[in-house]
Amino acid sequence: MTLVRQPTRAGVRDAAAKVAAILPPTPLYVARIGGVEVALKAESLQPVGAFKIRGAWHRLTALDESVRAKGVVAFSSGNHAQGVAWAAKRLGIAATIVMPSDAPAVKRDATLALGAEVVAYNRATDNREQIAGRLAEARGATLVPSFDDPWVIEGQGSAGVEAAAQMAALGLPPATRVVAPCGGGGLAAGLALALPGAAITVVEPEGWDDMRRSLEAGWIEPVGPNPPPTACDALQTPRVSELTFDVLSRRGAEGVAVNEAEIAAAQRWAAEKLRLVLEPGGAVALAAVLSGKVRAEAGMLVILSGGNVDIQAYAKALADPPPQGEGGHAKHGGGG
Amino acid sequence: MTLVRQPTRAGVRDAAAKVAAILPPTPLYVARIGGVEVALKAESLQPVGAFKIRGAWHRLTALDESVRAKGVVAFSSGNHAQGVAWAAKRLGIAATIVMPSDAPAVKRDATLALGAEVVAYNRATDNREQIAGRLAEARGATLVPSFDDPWVIEGQGSAGVEAAAQMAALGLPPATRVVAPCGGGGLAAGLALALPGAAITVVEPEGWDDMRRSLEAGWIEPVGPNPPPTACDALQTPRVSELTFDVLSRRGAEGVAVNEAEIAAAQRWAAEKLRLVLEPGGAVALAAVLSGKVRAEAGMLVILSGGNVDIQAYAKALADPPPQGEGGHAKHGGGG
């Protein structure tokens, strides 16, 4: 019924090989949580501070030379923007990023520093999809979606291939369950393809748990009207896509929602036990496990997906009184 | 004149091979500071959150079986304690750590979690060297000094061997200058042995810059009476040792002192640009470069030596108003 290419496991393996050729593996930690050893993958330590660099690299390297010459366009206020800008710079492709005019200066500066052109839009009056689409059309440039794209999904899945190799090298059993943050579902769908033997749990902030509801309903349900505020700027996706939903639905994935206090507690735990800065959206999977909403189990792989923080908001999250919840003790760690 | 074995470059190479067999390399970042690319070595991502694991491993693995059977003793309230406890646990050696009774609960808990016995002493009335010495004598156990020991110095130097290989793999020139934090000088002396072609700059908190003064004077000068308070608990060493001073002095090393505001600014920069949690003492070398007190140069290697923080103090350091100083932009990164 559809002419869109479906993401595949072979595509994920191809992406993993391409990513391994250019980026060292992000560190995998083993921490004791709830009495068992859990693997934690620190994608926050990617050059742009998030896994998004993987999908962008796989997508842009798949473009023909003639297509590359016309440039790429993406809309994003954050991590996807930096991933596309990084990959484009590395490949000598002109990148245009459509960003809200009120995007944090630090994220805009980082994108500009990677050589991308930034086009601002008014969040209240403009439609970013339309602006990006018109820009791409006028220039003949290629639009790079942040999750609704088979290459982008496969690229994100390379994190799972990498983690599986690291777990094996550490003598751990193959992953039985992957716990991953979910905005549009690109990372989770890619991981599902990468690790066919693992159960999949996606984690979203409360009120933004549309993937959870969609998986329960069996069809895509968007985020409801007036969703609550959340610190997870990276996970505020109003609607997932057919591509990501189909992969996760067929795999029997399930969803869990965490609250803002649980997310801040996970940020504190990561700072104290792993010495890692995690952004709120990058800490939701860890929050689900530390809070006990997802029960820790041997063979569990938890993705720490990003670390780009507004430093004042981050300081505030760390300073809040520590919660009572169960804690874990990080045992090993290190790169590679 | 002395019967003490001197630390050697061959010993550093031996230590590096032993460490590489058990610990993955810590990530090396390349950041643009002051217009040039500088390498940053994230020792804060070691399993115990600091480079100290290196010296402890080299020292303990060098002990005979009969000596190991009688256990080891160390005095430390922090990173050295955890390094020794980690290495001892891995080797099945009984470890006793002499810690002040007012040591942070988080550090005591981490040491206990590594299986060590913790003996508390009263900082005001007891002498920790005497307590540790008596314990070691009574049990026939081996005392593991935190810096005044050739194996410990050689072990810390393995970070330099590792960094040199990573810099070469990234296509960077060999290190022309190493900038490292200095408490007793074990890390800096080890790095000097590891990297014979590099100039050495050691960095200390203001008022605790006894190595700087010693290097200028040509003999060891202790910290003066009533030194100012500093957040750098890891660098409050009242006097360096002959072993470390001799290595650094012969190499023409120089010292720089940084203030508390510069240290907090470096902690903020590392959180924002590298997504790394650094403890104050682990951030002093970065502070020296970011502040311009040590001028950034191509081929520079900066050691980020530790990341064990008191979370409330850390949140406060991040929340302080950002300084005006020159900033840099982190360009690449990642493990291995």
Coordinates of C-alpha atoms in Angstrom, one line a residue, chain A residues 120-332:
Chain A
A120 CA 14.5 31.3 12.2
Y121 CA 10.7 31.0 12.3
N122 CA 8.1 32.3 14.7
R123 CA 6.8 29.4 16.7
A124 CA 3.4 31.1 17.2
T125 CA 2.6 32.1 13.6
D126 CA 4.7 30.0 11.3
N127 CA 4.6 26.3 10.3
R128 CA 8.1 24.9 10.3
E129 CA 7.3 21.9 8.1
Q130 CA 6.0 24.3 5.4
I131 CA 9.0 26.6 5.7
A132 CA 11.4 23.7 5.5
G133 CA 9.5 22.1 2.7
R134 CA 9.4 25.3 0.7
L135 CA 13.1 25.9 1.3
A136 CA 14.0 22.4 0.2
E137 CA 11.8 22.7 -2.9
A138 CA 13.2 26.1 -4.0
R139 CA 16.8 24.8 -3.7
G140 CA 16.3 21.3 -4.8
A141 CA 17.6 20.3 -1.4
T142 CA 16.8 17.1 0.5
L143 CA 14.7 17.3 3.6
V144 CA 16.1 15.2 6.4
P145 CA 13.3 14.2 8.8
S146 CA 14.2 13.7 12.5
F147 CA 12.5 10.3 12.7
D148 CA 10.1 9.6 9.9
D149 CA 12.6 8.2 7.5
P150 CA 14.0 4.6 7.0
W151 CA 17.7 5.7 6.9
V152 CA 17.3 7.8 10.0
I153 CA 15.7 4.9 11.9
E154 CA 18.4 2.5 10.7
G155 CA 21.1 4.9 11.7
Q156 CA 19.8 5.3 15.2
G157 CA 19.7 1.6 15.5
S158 CA 23.4 1.4 15.1
A159 CA 23.6 2.2 18.8
G160 CA 22.1 -1.2 19.5
V161 CA 24.6 -3.1 17.3
E162 CA 27.4 -1.2 19.1
A163 CA 26.0 -2.0 22.5
A164 CA 25.5 -5.6 21.8
A165 CA 29.2 -6.0 20.9
Q166 CA 30.2 -4.1 24.0
M167 CA 28.0 -6.3 26.2
A168 CA 29.4 -9.4 24.7
A169 CA 33.0 -8.1 25.3
L170 CA 32.1 -7.6 28.9
G171 CA 30.8 -11.1 29.3
L172 CA 27.2 -10.0 29.7
P173 CA 24.3 -12.0 28.3
P174 CA 22.7 -10.7 25.1
A175 CA 20.2 -7.9 25.7
T176 CA 16.8 -9.3 26.9
R177 CA 15.2 -5.9 27.1
V178 CA 16.0 -2.4 25.8
V179 CA 14.7 0.6 27.6
A180 CA 14.9 3.8 25.4
P181 CA 13.6 7.3 25.4
C182 CA 10.9 8.0 22.8
G183 CA 10.0 11.3 21.0
G184 CA 9.0 10.3 17.5
G185 CA 10.3 6.8 18.0
G186 CA 13.2 6.7 15.6
L187 CA 15.7 5.5 18.2
A188 CA 13.4 2.9 19.7
A189 CA 12.4 1.5 16.3
G190 CA 16.1 1.4 15.2
L191 CA 17.0 -0.5 18.4
A192 CA 14.1 -2.9 17.8
L193 CA 15.6 -3.8 14.4
A194 CA 19.1 -4.0 15.8
L195 CA 18.2 -6.3 18.7
P196 CA 15.6 -8.8 17.5
G197 CA 15.9 -10.9 20.6
A198 CA 15.1 -8.1 23.1
A199 CA 11.8 -6.9 24.4
I200 CA 11.4 -3.1 23.9
T201 CA 10.2 -0.6 26.4
V202 CA 9.8 3.0 25.3
V203 CA 9.7 5.8 27.9
E204 CA 8.1 9.2 27.6
P205 CA 7.3 12.1 29.9
E206 CA 3.9 12.1 31.5
G207 CA 1.3 13.7 29.2
W208 CA 3.5 13.2 26.2
D209 CA 3.1 9.4 26.3
D210 CA 1.4 9.1 22.9
M211 CA 3.6 6.2 21.8
R212 CA 2.5 4.3 24.9
R213 CA -1.1 5.0 24.2
S214 CA -0.7 4.2 20.5
L215 CA 0.9 0.9 21.2
E216 CA -1.9 0.0 23.6
A217 CA -4.6 1.1 21.2
G218 CA -3.1 -0.5 18.1
W219 CA -3.2 2.7 16.0
I220 CA -1.5 6.0 16.2
E221 CA -2.9 8.4 18.8
P222 CA -1.4 12.0 18.9
V223 CA -0.5 13.9 22.0
G224 CA -3.7 15.4 23.5
P225 CA -4.6 19.1 23.6
N226 CA -2.7 21.2 26.2
P227 CA -0.1 18.7 27.2
P228 CA 1.6 19.5 30.6
P229 CA 4.9 21.3 30.6
T230 CA 8.0 19.1 30.6
A231 CA 11.7 19.7 30.9
C232 CA 12.2 17.2 28.1
D233 CA 12.4 19.5 25.1
A234 CA 13.8 16.7 23.0
L235 CA 10.7 14.5 23.5
Q236 CA 7.9 17.0 22.7
T237 CA 6.8 15.3 19.5
P238 CA 3.0 15.8 18.8
R239 CA 2.6 12.6 16.8
V240 CA 4.7 9.5 16.0
S241 CA 5.0 8.2 12.4
E242 CA 3.7 5.1 10.6
L243 CA 7.3 3.9 10.1
T244 CA 8.3 4.0 13.7
F245 CA 4.9 2.9 15.1
D246 CA 4.8 -0.1 12.7
V247 CA 8.2 -1.4 13.7
L248 CA 7.4 -1.1 17.4
S249 CA 3.9 -2.3 17.2
R250 CA 4.9 -5.5 15.4
R251 CA 7.5 -6.1 18.0
G252 CA 5.0 -5.9 20.8
A253 CA 6.8 -2.9 22.4
E254 CA 5.3 -1.3 25.4
G255 CA 5.4 2.2 26.8
V256 CA 5.9 3.7 30.2
A257 CA 5.5 7.4 31.4
V258 CA 7.7 9.1 34.0
N259 CA 7.2 12.3 35.9
E260 CA 9.4 15.3 36.2
A261 CA 10.6 14.5 39.7
E262 CA 11.7 11.0 38.5
I263 CA 13.5 12.5 35.6
A264 CA 15.4 15.0 37.8
A265 CA 16.3 12.2 40.2
A266 CA 17.8 10.2 37.3
Q267 CA 19.8 13.3 36.2
R268 CA 21.2 13.5 39.7
W269 CA 22.0 9.8 39.8
A270 CA 23.8 9.9 36.5
A271 CA 25.9 12.9 37.7
E272 CA 26.8 11.2 41.0
K273 CA 27.4 7.6 39.9
L274 CA 28.4 7.9 36.3
R275 CA 29.8 11.5 36.3
L276 CA 27.7 12.2 33.2
V277 CA 25.6 15.2 32.4
L278 CA 22.2 14.0 31.0
E279 CA 19.5 16.3 29.6
P280 CA 16.0 15.6 30.9
G281 CA 14.9 13.8 27.7
G282 CA 18.1 11.8 27.8
A283 CA 17.4 10.6 31.3
V284 CA 13.8 9.3 31.0
A285 CA 14.8 5.6 30.3
L286 CA 17.1 5.6 33.4
A287 CA 14.3 7.3 35.4
A288 CA 11.9 4.5 34.5
V289 CA 14.4 1.9 35.8
L290 CA 15.5 3.8 38.9
S291 CA 11.9 4.5 39.9
G292 CA 11.0 0.9 39.5
K293 CA 8.3 1.6 36.9
V294 CA 10.4 -0.7 34.7
R295 CA 11.8 -3.5 36.8
A296 CA 15.6 -3.9 36.5
E297 CA 16.5 -7.2 35.0
A298 CA 19.7 -9.0 34.1
G299 CA 20.4 -8.4 30.4
M300 CA 18.8 -5.0 30.4
L301 CA 20.1 -2.2 28.2
V302 CA 19.2 1.3 29.0
I303 CA 19.9 4.2 26.6
L304 CA 21.2 7.5 28.0
S305 CA 20.3 9.4 24.8
G306 CA 21.5 12.9 25.2
G307 CA 23.3 15.5 27.3
N308 CA 22.6 18.9 25.9
V309 CA 21.4 21.0 28.8
D310 CA 20.5 24.5 29.7
I311 CA 23.0 24.9 32.4
Q312 CA 20.8 26.9 34.8
A313 CA 17.9 24.4 34.5
Y314 CA 20.3 21.6 35.0
A315 CA 21.8 23.1 38.1
K316 CA 18.2 23.5 39.5
A317 CA 17.4 19.8 38.7
L318 CA 20.5 18.7 40.6
A319 CA 19.9 21.0 43.6
D320 CA 16.3 19.7 44.2
P321 CA 16.0 17.6 47.4
P322 CA 17.0 14.0 46.6
P323 CA 14.0 11.6 46.4
Q324 CA 13.5 8.5 48.5
G325 CA 13.5 6.0 45.5
E326 CA 15.7 3.1 45.2
G327 CA 19.3 3.8 44.0
G328 CA 21.9 1.8 42.3
H329 CA 25.7 1.6 42.4
A330 CA 27.7 2.0 39.3
K331 CA 30.3 -0.7 39.2
H332 CA 32.3 -0.5 36.0

